[in-house]
Short mmCIF file of N, CA, C and O in Angstrom, two decimals:
data_model
loop_
_atom_site.label_atom_id
_atom_site.label_comp_id
_atom_site.label_asym_id
_atom_site.label_seq_id
_atom_site.Cartn_x
_atom_site.Cartn_y
_atom_site.Cartn_z
N MET A 172 -78.56 -70.41 -238.51
CA MET A 172 -78.29 -69.11 -239.08
C MET A 172 -79.63 -68.45 -239.42
O MET A 172 -80.45 -69.04 -240.11
N SER A 173 -79.84 -67.26 -238.94
CA SER A 173 -81.12 -66.59 -239.20
C SER A 173 -81.03 -65.69 -240.42
O SER A 173 -79.97 -65.15 -240.74
N LYS A 174 -82.13 -65.54 -241.09
CA LYS A 174 -82.20 -64.67 -242.27
C LYS A 174 -82.82 -63.35 -241.85
O LYS A 174 -83.78 -63.32 -241.09
N LEU A 175 -82.27 -62.26 -242.36
CA LEU A 175 -82.84 -60.95 -242.08
C LEU A 175 -84.02 -60.72 -243.00
O LEU A 175 -83.93 -60.93 -244.20
N LYS A 176 -85.11 -60.31 -242.48
CA LYS A 176 -86.30 -60.01 -243.29
C LYS A 176 -86.52 -58.51 -243.27
O LYS A 176 -87.47 -58.01 -242.71
N ASN A 177 -85.62 -57.80 -243.84
CA ASN A 177 -85.67 -56.34 -243.87
C ASN A 177 -85.88 -55.91 -245.31
O ASN A 177 -85.17 -56.38 -246.19
N LYS A 178 -86.83 -55.03 -245.54
CA LYS A 178 -87.11 -54.62 -246.92
C LYS A 178 -85.94 -53.86 -247.54
O LYS A 178 -85.86 -53.72 -248.74
N ASN A 179 -85.00 -53.37 -246.73
CA ASN A 179 -83.85 -52.65 -247.24
C ASN A 179 -82.60 -53.52 -247.33
O ASN A 179 -81.52 -53.02 -247.57
N SER A 180 -82.74 -54.83 -247.11
CA SER A 180 -81.56 -55.69 -247.15
C SER A 180 -81.08 -55.84 -248.58
O SER A 180 -81.83 -55.73 -249.54
N ILE A 181 -79.78 -56.06 -248.69
CA ILE A 181 -79.19 -56.26 -250.01
C ILE A 181 -78.41 -57.56 -250.00
O ILE A 181 -78.03 -58.07 -248.95
N LYS A 182 -78.21 -58.11 -251.17
CA LYS A 182 -77.39 -59.31 -251.30
C LYS A 182 -76.56 -59.18 -252.55
O LYS A 182 -76.88 -58.40 -253.45
N LEU A 183 -75.51 -59.94 -252.62
CA LEU A 183 -74.61 -59.90 -253.75
C LEU A 183 -75.09 -60.88 -254.79
O LEU A 183 -75.33 -62.05 -254.49
N GLY A 184 -75.28 -60.41 -256.03
CA GLY A 184 -75.73 -61.28 -257.10
C GLY A 184 -74.56 -61.67 -257.99
O GLY A 184 -73.78 -60.84 -258.41
N VAL A 185 -74.42 -62.94 -258.27
CA VAL A 185 -73.36 -63.44 -259.14
C VAL A 185 -74.02 -63.91 -260.42
O VAL A 185 -74.81 -64.86 -260.41
N PRO A 186 -73.74 -63.25 -261.56
CA PRO A 186 -74.38 -63.63 -262.81
C PRO A 186 -73.92 -65.02 -263.28
O PRO A 186 -72.85 -65.48 -262.92
N SER A 187 -74.77 -65.67 -264.07
CA SER A 187 -74.44 -67.01 -264.56
C SER A 187 -73.35 -66.97 -265.62
O SER A 187 -72.64 -67.93 -265.81
N SER A 188 -73.22 -65.84 -266.31
CA SER A 188 -72.15 -65.70 -267.30
C SER A 188 -71.09 -64.77 -266.74
O SER A 188 -71.31 -64.07 -265.76
N GLU A 189 -69.91 -64.76 -267.37
CA GLU A 189 -68.85 -63.89 -266.90
C GLU A 189 -69.29 -62.44 -266.93
O GLU A 189 -70.00 -62.01 -267.83
N GLY A 190 -68.86 -61.68 -265.97
CA GLY A 190 -69.22 -60.27 -265.94
C GLY A 190 -69.02 -59.70 -264.57
O GLY A 190 -68.36 -60.29 -263.72
N GLN A 191 -69.60 -58.57 -264.35
CA GLN A 191 -69.44 -57.89 -263.08
C GLN A 191 -70.43 -58.40 -262.06
O GLN A 191 -71.51 -58.87 -262.40
N LEU A 192 -70.04 -58.29 -260.81
CA LEU A 192 -70.97 -58.62 -259.74
C LEU A 192 -72.00 -57.52 -259.66
O LEU A 192 -71.76 -56.40 -260.08
N SER A 193 -73.15 -57.82 -259.13
CA SER A 193 -74.18 -56.81 -259.01
C SER A 193 -74.79 -56.87 -257.63
O SER A 193 -74.76 -57.90 -256.96
N ILE A 194 -75.33 -55.74 -257.21
CA ILE A 194 -76.00 -55.69 -255.92
C ILE A 194 -77.49 -55.85 -256.18
O ILE A 194 -78.06 -55.17 -257.02
N MET A 195 -78.11 -56.77 -255.45
CA MET A 195 -79.54 -57.00 -255.61
C MET A 195 -80.23 -56.57 -254.34
O MET A 195 -79.78 -56.90 -253.24
N PHE A 196 -81.29 -55.84 -254.46
CA PHE A 196 -82.07 -55.43 -253.31
C PHE A 196 -83.09 -56.52 -253.03
O PHE A 196 -83.16 -57.52 -253.73
N ALA A 197 -83.90 -56.35 -252.01
CA ALA A 197 -84.84 -57.38 -251.59
C ALA A 197 -85.73 -57.84 -252.74
O ALA A 197 -86.10 -58.99 -252.82
N ARG A 198 -86.07 -56.94 -253.63
CA ARG A 198 -86.91 -57.30 -254.78
C ARG A 198 -86.19 -56.92 -256.06
O ARG A 198 -85.37 -56.04 -256.09
N GLY A 199 -86.57 -57.56 -257.12
CA GLY A 199 -85.98 -57.23 -258.42
C GLY A 199 -84.57 -57.79 -258.54
O GLY A 199 -84.20 -58.73 -257.88
N GLY A 200 -83.79 -57.17 -259.38
CA GLY A 200 -82.42 -57.61 -259.57
C GLY A 200 -82.15 -57.90 -261.02
O GLY A 200 -83.02 -57.77 -261.88
N PRO A 201 -80.93 -58.29 -261.32
CA PRO A 201 -80.58 -58.55 -262.72
C PRO A 201 -81.32 -59.77 -263.26
O PRO A 201 -81.49 -60.76 -262.56
N ARG A 202 -81.78 -59.67 -264.48
CA ARG A 202 -82.45 -60.78 -265.14
C ARG A 202 -81.70 -61.09 -266.43
O ARG A 202 -81.16 -60.19 -267.06
N GLU A 203 -81.68 -62.34 -266.79
CA GLU A 203 -81.07 -62.74 -268.06
C GLU A 203 -81.70 -61.96 -269.20
O GLU A 203 -82.93 -61.87 -269.28
N GLY A 204 -80.92 -61.37 -270.05
CA GLY A 204 -81.42 -60.67 -271.23
C GLY A 204 -81.92 -59.26 -270.95
O GLY A 204 -82.39 -58.58 -271.85
N ALA A 205 -81.84 -58.81 -269.70
CA ALA A 205 -82.31 -57.47 -269.37
C ALA A 205 -81.23 -56.45 -269.75
O ALA A 205 -80.06 -56.77 -269.84
N GLY A 206 -81.66 -55.23 -269.96
CA GLY A 206 -80.71 -54.15 -270.24
C GLY A 206 -80.64 -53.81 -271.71
O GLY A 206 -81.32 -54.40 -272.56
N ARG A 207 -79.79 -52.85 -272.00
CA ARG A 207 -79.62 -52.38 -273.37
C ARG A 207 -78.99 -53.48 -274.22
O ARG A 207 -78.04 -54.12 -273.82
N LYS A 208 -79.53 -53.68 -275.40
CA LYS A 208 -79.01 -54.71 -276.30
C LYS A 208 -77.75 -54.18 -276.99
O LYS A 208 -77.65 -53.01 -277.34
N SER A 209 -76.82 -55.06 -277.21
CA SER A 209 -75.54 -54.71 -277.82
C SER A 209 -75.71 -54.43 -279.32
O SER A 209 -76.47 -55.09 -280.00
N VAL A 210 -74.99 -53.40 -279.79
CA VAL A 210 -74.98 -53.14 -281.23
C VAL A 210 -73.71 -53.69 -281.87
O VAL A 210 -73.55 -53.61 -283.07
N GLY A 211 -72.84 -54.25 -281.07
CA GLY A 211 -71.60 -54.80 -281.60
C GLY A 211 -70.56 -54.93 -280.52
O GLY A 211 -70.85 -54.92 -279.33
N GLU A 212 -69.33 -55.03 -280.95
CA GLU A 212 -68.19 -55.19 -280.04
C GLU A 212 -67.70 -53.82 -279.61
O GLU A 212 -67.58 -52.91 -280.43
N THR A 213 -67.41 -53.67 -278.33
CA THR A 213 -66.92 -52.40 -277.81
C THR A 213 -65.41 -52.44 -277.70
O THR A 213 -64.85 -53.38 -277.11
N ARG A 214 -64.76 -51.45 -278.29
CA ARG A 214 -63.32 -51.27 -278.16
C ARG A 214 -63.06 -49.82 -277.82
O ARG A 214 -63.66 -48.93 -278.41
N LYS A 215 -62.18 -49.60 -276.89
CA LYS A 215 -61.83 -48.24 -276.49
C LYS A 215 -60.74 -47.73 -277.42
O LYS A 215 -59.75 -48.42 -277.66
N ILE A 216 -60.94 -46.53 -277.95
CA ILE A 216 -59.95 -45.92 -278.82
C ILE A 216 -59.74 -44.47 -278.39
O ILE A 216 -60.58 -43.89 -277.72
N SER A 217 -58.64 -43.92 -278.82
CA SER A 217 -58.37 -42.50 -278.61
C SER A 217 -58.36 -41.88 -280.00
O SER A 217 -57.69 -42.37 -280.90
N LEU A 218 -59.10 -40.82 -280.17
CA LEU A 218 -59.26 -40.22 -281.49
C LEU A 218 -58.77 -38.77 -281.46
O LEU A 218 -59.27 -37.97 -280.66
N THR A 219 -57.80 -38.44 -282.30
CA THR A 219 -57.29 -37.08 -282.38
C THR A 219 -57.83 -36.44 -283.65
O THR A 219 -57.63 -36.96 -284.74
N LEU A 220 -58.54 -35.32 -283.49
CA LEU A 220 -59.11 -34.58 -284.61
C LEU A 220 -58.80 -33.10 -284.42
O LEU A 220 -58.62 -32.64 -283.29
N PRO A 221 -58.78 -32.35 -285.52
CA PRO A 221 -58.61 -30.90 -285.39
C PRO A 221 -59.76 -30.30 -284.59
O PRO A 221 -60.88 -30.84 -284.56
N HIS A 222 -59.49 -29.20 -283.93
CA HIS A 222 -60.49 -28.52 -283.10
C HIS A 222 -61.77 -28.23 -283.89
O HIS A 222 -62.87 -28.41 -283.37
N GLU A 223 -61.64 -27.80 -285.13
CA GLU A 223 -62.80 -27.47 -285.97
C GLU A 223 -63.68 -28.69 -286.20
O GLU A 223 -64.91 -28.59 -286.24
N THR A 224 -63.05 -29.85 -286.36
CA THR A 224 -63.82 -31.09 -286.58
C THR A 224 -64.58 -31.47 -285.32
O THR A 224 -65.75 -31.87 -285.40
N TRP A 225 -63.95 -31.32 -284.15
CA TRP A 225 -64.66 -31.59 -282.90
C TRP A 225 -65.84 -30.64 -282.74
O TRP A 225 -66.90 -31.05 -282.27
N GLU A 226 -65.65 -29.37 -283.13
CA GLU A 226 -66.75 -28.40 -283.04
C GLU A 226 -67.92 -28.81 -283.93
O GLU A 226 -69.07 -28.73 -283.53
N LYS A 227 -67.62 -29.28 -285.16
CA LYS A 227 -68.68 -29.74 -286.07
C LYS A 227 -69.40 -30.95 -285.49
O LYS A 227 -70.62 -31.07 -285.59
N LEU A 228 -68.64 -31.85 -284.87
CA LEU A 228 -69.23 -33.03 -284.24
C LEU A 228 -70.16 -32.61 -283.10
O LEU A 228 -71.28 -33.11 -282.99
N GLU A 229 -69.71 -31.67 -282.27
CA GLU A 229 -70.53 -31.19 -281.16
C GLU A 229 -71.79 -30.49 -281.67
O GLU A 229 -72.86 -30.63 -281.08
N GLU A 230 -71.69 -29.73 -282.76
CA GLU A 230 -72.86 -29.07 -283.35
C GLU A 230 -73.88 -30.11 -283.81
O GLU A 230 -75.08 -29.96 -283.60
N ARG A 231 -73.39 -31.16 -284.44
CA ARG A 231 -74.28 -32.22 -284.91
C ARG A 231 -74.94 -32.93 -283.73
O ARG A 231 -76.12 -33.27 -283.78
N LEU A 232 -74.18 -33.13 -282.65
CA LEU A 232 -74.75 -33.74 -281.45
C LEU A 232 -75.87 -32.90 -280.87
O LEU A 232 -76.92 -33.41 -280.49
N SER A 233 -75.65 -31.58 -280.81
CA SER A 233 -76.67 -30.71 -280.21
C SER A 233 -77.91 -30.60 -281.09
O SER A 233 -79.02 -30.48 -280.60
N SER A 234 -77.74 -30.66 -282.42
CA SER A 234 -78.90 -30.54 -283.30
C SER A 234 -79.66 -31.85 -283.46
O SER A 234 -80.88 -31.87 -283.56
N LYS A 235 -78.93 -32.98 -283.48
CA LYS A 235 -79.56 -34.28 -283.72
C LYS A 235 -79.84 -35.06 -282.43
O LYS A 235 -80.74 -35.87 -282.39
N GLY A 236 -79.06 -34.81 -281.40
CA GLY A 236 -79.18 -35.61 -280.18
C GLY A 236 -78.36 -36.87 -280.30
O GLY A 236 -77.68 -37.10 -281.30
N GLY A 237 -78.44 -37.68 -279.31
CA GLY A 237 -77.68 -38.93 -279.32
C GLY A 237 -76.33 -38.75 -278.64
O GLY A 237 -76.07 -37.74 -278.01
N SER A 238 -75.48 -39.75 -278.80
CA SER A 238 -74.17 -39.72 -278.18
C SER A 238 -73.08 -39.60 -279.24
O SER A 238 -73.33 -39.81 -280.43
N ARG A 239 -71.90 -39.27 -278.79
CA ARG A 239 -70.76 -39.21 -279.72
C ARG A 239 -70.57 -40.56 -280.40
O ARG A 239 -70.31 -40.62 -281.59
N SER A 240 -70.70 -41.63 -279.62
CA SER A 240 -70.52 -42.98 -280.18
C SER A 240 -71.50 -43.23 -281.31
O SER A 240 -71.13 -43.79 -282.35
N GLU A 241 -72.76 -42.84 -281.12
CA GLU A 241 -73.77 -43.06 -282.16
C GLU A 241 -73.43 -42.28 -283.43
O GLU A 241 -73.52 -42.82 -284.54
N ILE A 242 -73.05 -41.01 -283.28
CA ILE A 242 -72.73 -40.18 -284.44
C ILE A 242 -71.51 -40.71 -285.17
O ILE A 242 -71.50 -40.86 -286.40
N ILE A 243 -70.45 -41.03 -284.42
CA ILE A 243 -69.22 -41.55 -285.05
C ILE A 243 -69.50 -42.89 -285.71
O ILE A 243 -69.02 -43.17 -286.81
N ARG A 244 -70.32 -43.75 -285.07
CA ARG A 244 -70.69 -45.04 -285.68
C ARG A 244 -71.41 -44.83 -287.00
O ARG A 244 -71.12 -45.49 -288.00
N GLU A 245 -72.37 -43.87 -287.04
CA GLU A 245 -73.09 -43.57 -288.28
C GLU A 245 -72.15 -43.10 -289.38
O GLU A 245 -72.28 -43.51 -290.53
N ILE A 246 -71.20 -42.24 -289.02
CA ILE A 246 -70.24 -41.72 -290.01
C ILE A 246 -69.39 -42.86 -290.57
O ILE A 246 -69.22 -42.98 -291.79
N ILE A 247 -68.87 -43.74 -289.71
CA ILE A 247 -68.02 -44.84 -290.15
C ILE A 247 -68.83 -45.82 -291.00
O ILE A 247 -68.37 -46.26 -292.07
N GLU A 248 -70.04 -46.18 -290.55
CA GLU A 248 -70.86 -47.13 -291.31
C GLU A 248 -71.24 -46.54 -292.67
O GLU A 248 -71.28 -47.25 -293.67
N SER A 249 -71.51 -45.24 -292.72
CA SER A 249 -71.83 -44.59 -293.98
C SER A 249 -70.64 -44.66 -294.93
O SER A 249 -70.79 -44.92 -296.12
N TYR A 250 -69.46 -44.44 -294.41
CA TYR A 250 -68.23 -44.49 -295.24
C TYR A 250 -68.05 -45.88 -295.84
O TYR A 250 -67.78 -46.01 -297.03
N PHE A 251 -68.21 -46.92 -295.03
CA PHE A 251 -67.97 -48.27 -295.52
C PHE A 251 -69.11 -48.82 -296.37
O PHE A 251 -68.94 -49.79 -297.09
N SER A 252 -70.29 -48.23 -296.32
CA SER A 252 -71.40 -48.72 -297.13
C SER A 252 -71.36 -48.17 -298.55
O SER A 252 -72.15 -48.59 -299.38
N LYS A 253 -70.48 -47.23 -298.82
CA LYS A 253 -70.37 -46.66 -300.18
C LYS A 253 -69.67 -47.58 -301.13
O LYS A 253 -68.86 -48.36 -300.84
#
């Protein structure tokens, strides 16, 4: 069986821990511990708020930056730290 020596070749990478498969190019690829570090457990939720509250949240996002998740996390953590 011959190996292709093409700089554009790809191979399928199977991580050592459970997770998604990844595509690895000729160089580089996934490394243990690489990527964004987790801030906690991720759970998907659906949140219903009045339109005015969503507008205030969007205003805060545009003035402060960041993501909705970050802002909502800060609000919840602030509430529970009191």
